CSV table of C-alpha atoms and ligand atoms in Angstrom, one decimal:
chain,number,residue,atom,x,y,z
A,322,MET,CA,0.0,0.0,0.0
A,323,PHE,CA,1.2,3.5,-0.8
A,324,PRO,CA,-0.1,6.4,1.4
A,325,VAL,CA,-1.3,9.5,-0.4
A,326,LEU,CA,0.1,12.6,1.4
A,327,HIS,CA,-1.3,15.3,-0.8
A,328,ASN,CA,-3.8,15.6,-3.6
A,329,GLU,CA,-4.8,18.9,-5.3
A,330,PRO,CA,-6.4,19.9,-8.6
A,331,LEU,CA,-4.0,21.8,-10.8
A,332,ALA,CA,-6.0,22.5,-13.9
A,333,PRO,CA,-9.3,21.1,-15.4
A,334,GLN,CA,-9.1,17.3,-14.9
A,335,LEU,CA,-5.5,17.4,-13.8
A,336,HIS,CA,-4.3,16.5,-10.3
A,337,ARG,CA,-1.0,16.7,-8.5
A,338,MET,CA,-0.5,13.9,-5.9
A,339,VAL,CA,2.4,13.4,-3.5
A,340,ILE,CA,2.7,9.7,-2.4
A,341,ARG,CA,5.0,8.0,0.0
A,342,ALA,CA,7.2,5.6,-2.0
A,343,PRO,CA,10.7,5.7,-0.4
A,344,ARG,CA,12.4,3.1,-2.6
A,345,ILE,CA,11.1,4.6,-5.8
A,346,ALA,CA,12.0,8.1,-4.6
A,347,ALA,CA,15.6,7.0,-3.9
A,348,ALA,CA,16.1,5.2,-7.2
A,349,ARG,CA,14.3,7.2,-9.8
A,350,LYS,CA,15.9,9.4,-12.4
A,351,ALA,CA,14.4,12.1,-14.6
A,352,GLY,CA,12.3,10.7,-17.4
A,353,GLN,CA,11.3,7.5,-15.7
A,354,PHE,CA,7.7,6.5,-14.9
A,355,VAL,CA,5.7,4.2,-12.6
A,356,MET,CA,2.7,1.9,-13.2
A,357,VAL,CA,0.0,2.7,-10.7
A,358,ARG,CA,-3.0,0.6,-9.7
A,359,ALA,CA,-5.6,2.2,-7.4
A,360,ASP,CA,-6.9,-1.2,-6.1
A,361,GLN,CA,-6.8,-4.9,-6.8
A,362,GLY,CA,-8.4,-5.7,-10.2
A,363,GLU,CA,-8.1,-2.2,-11.4
A,364,GLU,CA,-6.3,-1.2,-14.6
A,365,ARG,CA,-2.6,-0.3,-14.4
A,366,ILE,CA,-1.9,3.3,-15.4
A,367,PRO,CA,1.5,4.6,-16.5
A,368,LEU,CA,2.5,7.9,-15.0
A,369,THR,CA,5.7,9.9,-15.3
A,370,ILE,CA,7.4,10.6,-12.0
A,371,GLY,CA,7.0,14.3,-11.9
A,372,ASP,CA,9.4,14.9,-9.0
A,373,ALA,CA,10.8,13.0,-6.0
A,374,ASP,CA,12.2,13.8,-2.6
A,375,ALA,CA,14.6,11.0,-1.6
A,376,GLU,CA,14.9,12.4,2.0
A,377,GLN,CA,11.2,12.6,2.5
A,378,GLY,CA,10.7,9.3,0.6
A,379,THR,CA,8.0,10.8,-1.6
A,380,ILE,CA,7.2,11.0,-5.3
A,381,THR,CA,5.0,13.5,-7.1
A,382,LEU,CA,2.6,12.4,-9.9
A,383,TYR,CA,0.5,14.5,-12.2
A,384,ILE,CA,-2.7,12.6,-13.3
A,385,GLN,CA,-5.1,13.6,-16.0
A,386,ALA,CA,-8.4,12.1,-15.0
A,387,ASN,CA,-9.8,11.2,-18.4
A,388,GLY,CA,-11.0,7.6,-17.8
A,389,SER,CA,-12.5,5.5,-15.0
A,390,SER,CA,-9.2,4.3,-13.7
A,391,THR,CA,-7.5,7.7,-13.6
A,392,ARG,CA,-10.6,9.1,-12.0
A,393,ARG,CA,-10.4,6.4,-9.4
A,394,ILE,CA,-6.7,7.3,-8.7
A,395,VAL,CA,-7.4,11.1,-8.3
A,396,ALA,CA,-10.4,10.3,-6.1
A,397,THR,CA,-8.0,9.0,-3.5
A,398,PRO,CA,-7.7,11.7,-0.9
A,399,ALA,CA,-4.7,12.6,1.3
A,400,GLY,CA,-4.8,10.0,4.0
A,401,GLY,CA,-5.9,7.3,1.6
A,402,THR,CA,-3.8,4.7,-0.1
A,403,LEU,CA,-3.0,3.4,-3.6
A,404,ARG,CA,-2.7,-0.4,-3.9
A,405,ASP,CA,0.3,-0.8,-6.2
A,406,ILE,CA,3.0,1.4,-7.6
A,407,ALA,CA,5.7,-0.4,-9.6
A,408,GLY,CA,8.9,1.4,-10.8
A,409,PRO,CA,10.9,3.3,-11.6
A,410,LEU,CA,10.5,2.1,-15.2
A,411,GLY,CA,11.8,3.2,-18.5
A,412,MET,CA,15.1,4.9,-19.5
A,413,ALA,CA,16.2,8.0,-17.8
A,414,THR,CA,16.6,11.3,-19.8
A,415,GLU,CA,19.9,11.6,-21.5
A,416,ILE,CA,21.4,14.5,-19.6
A,417,GLU,CA,24.4,16.5,-20.9
A,418,ASN,CA,25.5,20.0,-20.9
A,419,TRP,CA,24.3,21.0,-24.4
A,420,GLY,CA,24.6,24.7,-23.7
A,421,ARG,CA,21.3,26.5,-24.6
A,422,VAL,CA,18.3,24.2,-24.4
A,423,ALA,CA,14.7,24.9,-25.2
A,424,CYS,CA,12.2,22.8,-23.2
A,425,VAL,CA,8.8,22.9,-24.9
A,426,GLY,CA,5.6,21.7,-23.1
A,427,GLY,CA,2.2,21.4,-24.6
A,428,GLY,CA,-0.8,21.2,-22.1
A,429,VAL,CA,-0.6,18.2,-19.8
A,430,GLY,CA,2.8,17.3,-21.4
A,431,THR,CA,4.3,20.1,-19.4
A,432,ALA,CA,4.1,17.8,-16.3
A,433,VAL,CA,6.2,15.2,-18.2
A,434,LEU,CA,8.6,18.0,-19.3
A,435,TYR,CA,9.2,19.3,-15.8
A,436,PRO,CA,11.6,16.6,-14.4
A,437,MET,CA,13.5,16.6,-17.7
A,438,ALA,CA,13.9,20.4,-17.6
A,439,LYS,CA,14.9,20.4,-13.9
A,440,ALA,CA,17.6,17.8,-14.6
A,441,LEU,CA,18.9,19.7,-17.6
A,442,ALA,CA,19.1,22.9,-15.5
A,443,ALA,CA,21.0,21.0,-12.8
A,444,ALA,CA,23.5,19.9,-15.4
A,445,GLY,CA,24.3,23.5,-16.2
A,446,ASN,CA,22.3,24.1,-19.3
A,447,ASN,CA,20.8,27.5,-20.0
A,448,ILE,CA,17.1,26.7,-20.2
A,449,THR,CA,14.4,28.6,-22.1
A,450,THR,CA,11.1,27.0,-21.2
A,451,VAL,CA,8.1,27.4,-23.6
A,452,ILE,CA,4.7,26.2,-22.3
A,453,GLY,CA,1.4,26.4,-24.1
A,454,GLY,CA,-2.2,25.6,-23.5
A,455,ARG,CA,-5.7,26.2,-24.9
A,456,SER,CA,-6.2,29.1,-22.4
A,457,ASP,CA,-4.7,30.4,-19.1
A,458,GLN,CA,-6.4,27.7,-17.0
A,459,TYR,CA,-4.5,25.0,-18.9
A,460,ILE,CA,-1.1,26.6,-18.2
A,461,ILE,CA,0.6,24.5,-15.5
A,462,LEU,CA,3.8,24.6,-13.5
A,463,ALA,CA,4.9,28.0,-14.8
A,464,GLU,CA,6.2,29.1,-11.4
A,465,GLU,CA,7.9,25.8,-10.7
A,466,LEU,CA,9.7,25.9,-14.1
A,467,ALA,CA,10.7,29.5,-13.5
A,468,ASP,CA,12.6,28.4,-10.4
A,469,PHE,CA,15.4,27.0,-12.6
A,470,SER,CA,14.7,28.3,-16.2
A,471,ASP,CA,16.6,31.3,-17.5
A,472,GLN,CA,13.3,32.4,-19.0
A,473,VAL,CA,9.8,31.0,-19.3
A,474,LYS,CA,7.6,31.9,-22.3
A,475,ILE,CA,3.9,31.2,-22.3
A,476,THR,CA,1.5,30.8,-25.3
A,477,THR,CA,-2.3,30.3,-25.2
A,478,GLU,CA,-4.5,29.6,-28.2
A,479,ASP,CA,-7.1,32.2,-27.1
A,480,GLY,CA,-4.5,34.8,-26.1
A,481,SER,CA,-5.7,34.8,-22.4
A,482,LEU,CA,-2.1,34.6,-21.2
A,483,GLY,CA,1.2,35.2,-23.0
A,484,ARG,CA,1.6,35.1,-26.7
A,485,GLN,CA,-1.5,34.0,-28.7
A,486,GLY,CA,-0.9,30.8,-30.7
A,487,PHE,CA,0.9,27.5,-30.4
A,488,VAL,CA,4.2,26.8,-28.6
A,489,THR,CA,5.8,26.4,-32.0
A,490,ALA,CA,5.4,30.1,-32.8
A,491,GLU,CA,7.6,30.9,-29.7
A,492,LEU,CA,10.1,28.2,-30.7
A,493,GLU,CA,10.3,29.6,-34.2
A,494,SER,CA,11.3,33.0,-32.8
A,495,LEU,CA,14.0,31.4,-30.6
A,496,ILE,CA,15.4,29.5,-33.5
A,497,ALA,CA,15.4,32.5,-35.8
A,498,ASP,CA,17.4,34.7,-33.5
A,499,PRO,CA,21.1,33.6,-33.5
A,500,GLY,CA,21.3,34.9,-29.9
A,501,THR,CA,18.7,32.5,-28.7
A,502,THR,CA,19.0,29.5,-31.1
A,503,PRO,CA,19.0,26.4,-28.9
A,504,GLN,CA,21.6,23.6,-29.3
A,505,ALA,CA,19.0,21.1,-28.2
A,506,VAL,CA,15.2,21.0,-27.9
A,507,PHE,CA,13.2,18.7,-25.5
A,508,ALA,CA,9.5,18.6,-26.4
A,509,VAL,CA,6.5,16.9,-24.7
A,510,GLY,CA,2.9,17.2,-25.6
A,511,PRO,CA,0.3,16.1,-28.0
A,512,VAL,CA,1.6,14.1,-31.0
A,513,PRO,CA,0.9,16.9,-33.6
A,514,MET,CA,2.9,19.3,-31.4
A,515,MET,CA,5.9,17.0,-31.1
A,516,ARG,CA,5.8,16.3,-34.8
A,517,ALA,CA,5.6,20.0,-35.6
A,518,VAL,CA,8.6,20.7,-33.3
A,519,ALA,CA,10.7,18.0,-34.9
A,520,GLU,CA,9.9,19.4,-38.4
A,521,GLN,CA,10.9,22.9,-37.2
A,522,THR,CA,14.3,21.8,-35.8
A,523,ARG,CA,15.1,19.2,-38.6
A,524,PRO,CA,16.3,21.8,-41.2
A,525,HIS,CA,18.6,23.4,-38.6
A,526,GLY,CA,20.1,20.1,-37.4
A,527,ILE,CA,19.1,20.9,-33.8
A,528,LYS,CA,19.1,17.8,-31.5
A,529,THR,CA,15.5,17.1,-30.6
A,530,VAL,CA,14.2,14.8,-28.0
A,531,VAL,CA,10.5,13.9,-27.6
A,532,SER,CA,8.7,11.8,-25.0
A,533,LEU,CA,6.2,9.4,-26.5
A,534,ASN,CA,2.9,8.4,-24.9
A,535,PRO,CA,1.7,5.2,-26.6
A,536,ILE,CA,-0.8,2.9,-24.9
A,537,MET,CA,1.0,0.9,-22.2
A,538,ILE,CA,-0.4,-2.3,-20.5
A,539,ASP,CA,2.4,-3.9,-18.5
A,540,GLY,CA,5.1,-1.3,-18.8
A,541,THR,CA,7.9,-3.9,-18.8
A,542,GLY,CA,8.4,-4.9,-22.4
A,543,MET,CA,6.2,-8.0,-22.3
A,544,CYS,CA,2.9,-7.0,-24.1
A,545,GLY,CA,4.0,-5.0,-27.1
A,546,GLY,CA,1.2,-2.5,-26.6
A,547,CYS,CA,3.6,0.5,-26.6
A,548,ARG,CA,5.4,-0.4,-29.9
A,549,VAL,CA,6.6,2.7,-31.7
A,550,GLU,CA,8.7,3.0,-34.9
A,551,VAL,CA,12.0,4.8,-34.6
A,552,ASN,CA,14.5,4.9,-37.5
A,553,GLY,CA,12.2,2.4,-39.2
A,554,GLU,CA,12.7,-0.1,-36.4
A,555,PRO,CA,10.1,-1.3,-33.9
A,556,LEU,CA,10.9,-0.3,-30.3
A,557,PHE,CA,9.0,-0.4,-27.1
A,558,ALA,CA,8.4,3.0,-25.4
A,559,CYS,CA,8.3,1.4,-21.9
A,560,VAL,CA,11.8,-0.1,-22.0
A,561,ASP,CA,13.6,1.6,-24.9
A,562,GLY,CA,12.1,5.0,-24.1
A,563,PRO,CA,9.8,6.9,-23.5
A,564,GLU,CA,12.2,9.5,-24.9
A,565,PHE,CA,13.5,9.2,-28.5
A,566,ASP,CA,15.2,11.2,-31.2
A,567,GLY,CA,12.3,13.3,-32.6
A,568,HIS,CA,13.8,13.3,-36.1
A,569,ALA,CA,13.7,9.5,-36.1
A,570,VAL,CA,10.2,8.9,-34.8
A,571,ASN,CA,7.4,7.8,-37.2
A,572,PHE,CA,4.6,10.1,-35.7
A,573,SER,CA,2.0,8.7,-38.2
A,574,VAL,CA,2.4,5.2,-36.7
A,575,LEU,CA,2.1,6.6,-33.2
A,576,ALA,CA,-1.0,8.7,-34.1
A,577,ASP,CA,-2.6,5.6,-35.7
A,578,ARG,CA,-1.9,3.3,-32.8
A,579,LEU,CA,-3.3,5.9,-30.3
A,580,THR,CA,-6.6,6.1,-32.1
A,581,MET,CA,-7.0,2.3,-32.1
A,582,TYR,CA,-8.3,2.4,-28.6
A,583,GLU,CA,-10.3,5.6,-28.7
A,584,ARG,CA,-13.6,3.7,-28.4
A,585,HIS,CA,-12.5,2.3,-25.1
A,586,ASP,CA,-12.7,4.1,-21.8
A,587,GLY,CA,-9.6,5.7,-20.4
A,588,PRO,CA,-6.7,4.5,-22.6
A,589,CYS,CA,-3.6,4.1,-20.3
A,590,ARG,CA,-1.2,6.4,-22.1
A,591,LEU,CA,1.9,7.6,-20.4
A,592,ALA,CA,1.2,10.9,-18.7
B,1857,LIG,P1,-3.8,20.5,-26.2
B,1857,LIG,O1,-4.4,19.8,-27.3
B,1857,LIG,O2,-4.6,21.4,-25.4
B,1857,LIG,O3,-2.4,21.2,-26.7
B,1857,LIG,C1,-1.6,21.9,-25.8
B,1857,LIG,C2,-0.7,22.8,-26.6
B,1857,LIG,O4,0.1,22.1,-27.4
B,1857,LIG,C3,-1.4,23.8,-27.5
B,1857,LIG,O5,-1.9,24.9,-26.8
B,1857,LIG,C4,-0.3,24.2,-28.4
B,1857,LIG,O6,0.6,25.1,-27.9
B,1857,LIG,C5,0.5,22.8,-28.6
B,1857,LIG,N1,0.0,22.2,-29.8
B,1857,LIG,C6,-1.1,21.4,-29.9
B,1857,LIG,N2,-1.2,21.0,-31.2
B,1857,LIG,C7,-0.3,21.6,-31.9
B,1857,LIG,C8,0.1,21.6,-33.3
B,1857,LIG,N3,-0.5,20.9,-34.2
B,1857,LIG,N4,1.2,22.3,-33.6
B,1857,LIG,C9,1.9,23.0,-32.7
B,1857,LIG,N5,1.6,23.0,-31.4
B,1857,LIG,C10,0.5,22.3,-31.0
B,1857,LIG,O7,-3.1,19.4,-25.2
B,1857,LIG,P2,-3.7,18.8,-23.9
B,1857,LIG,O8,-5.2,18.6,-24.1
B,1857,LIG,O9,-3.3,19.4,-22.6
B,1857,LIG,O10,-3.0,17.4,-23.9
B,1857,LIG,C11,-3.6,16.3,-24.3
B,1857,LIG,C12,-2.7,15.5,-25.3
B,1857,LIG,O11,-1.3,15.5,-24.8
B,1857,LIG,C13,-3.2,14.1,-25.4
B,1857,LIG,O12,-3.1,13.8,-26.8
B,1857,LIG,C14,-2.1,13.3,-24.6
B,1857,LIG,O13,-2.0,12.0,-25.1
B,1857,LIG,C15,-0.9,14.2,-24.8
B,1857,LIG,N6,0.1,14.0,-23.8
B,1857,LIG,C16,1.3,13.6,-24.2
B,1857,LIG,C17,2.3,13.3,-23.2
B,1857,LIG,C18,3.6,12.8,-23.7
B,1857,LIG,O14,4.3,12.2,-22.8
B,1857,LIG,N7,4.0,13.0,-24.9
B,1857,LIG,C19,2.0,13.5,-21.9
B,1857,LIG,C20,0.7,13.9,-21.5
B,1857,LIG,C21,-0.2,14.2,-22.5
B,1858,LIG,FE1,3.9,-3.6,-22.7
B,1858,LIG,FE2,5.6,-1.7,-23.3
B,1858,LIG,S1,3.8,-1.5,-22.2
B,1858,LIG,S2,5.7,-3.7,-24.0
């Protein structure tokens, strides 16, 4: 059993939960995830470890409640428990000092971006964070990201906060100015966003890392549910990723596989 210490809504349908899980907190690295089951017989849900405090023995998870199983998890209040948390799983983010790095987060993907950006900042990179959402209420973690980013730029589709438009408009401006052109870009968000970012950086030869969110079932390389195509080769996001070279990912295959399960309730995509 894993005690829930804190549970708060962060944006529409999105919760931040702090959970006691000392062994995972001590072992986890940025970019890794856990499989969470609210109770026996429930579906396993893959969730990125948003943050961890090894001294306190806690991990932070961001959960988008868009299906019955994720709603069941976020309905667990502080003082309650979650039945199973397995992890840390997946490969850690490749952390180097690239120099100037742009970290780009679309909507809920910003929660997945957060630990990557924090680790990149700790490695000495100069971080420009770009986060976008449909409107101001979907902009998350701006203050937390500002704690270690050299600058944070916000975009909203309706113009209610920051620049009006998509995150890609802000990235285009960064790339166009030789004084701000990033040496590496880390992007997490909806598939069309990550595809658009990869196409923006490709002509400039800018290293681009994306975090993929295919359907996951076991999270350990056994079921094949999370198969993605990278450099024309089949790989499993749960053991080979979830982060991959954005220029090598076949986003059409990913988009097709994600829609395969749309009729079903609460597909367990990595979030
Ligand atoms: P959303 O559709 O509201 O988009 C958020 C922002 O992403 C937009 O405001 C825009 O700035 C950018 N964006 C979206 N489409 C774009 C495009 N075609 N070109 C350029 N920029 C674009 O996102 P949401 O509703 O918060 O997130 C839901 C989606 O994110 C789901 O598809 C979910 O699977 C995905 N997701 C992915 C990950 C991951 O690890 N990659 C994690 C969580 C969620
Ligand atoms: Fe089963 Fe990756 S989730 S192989």
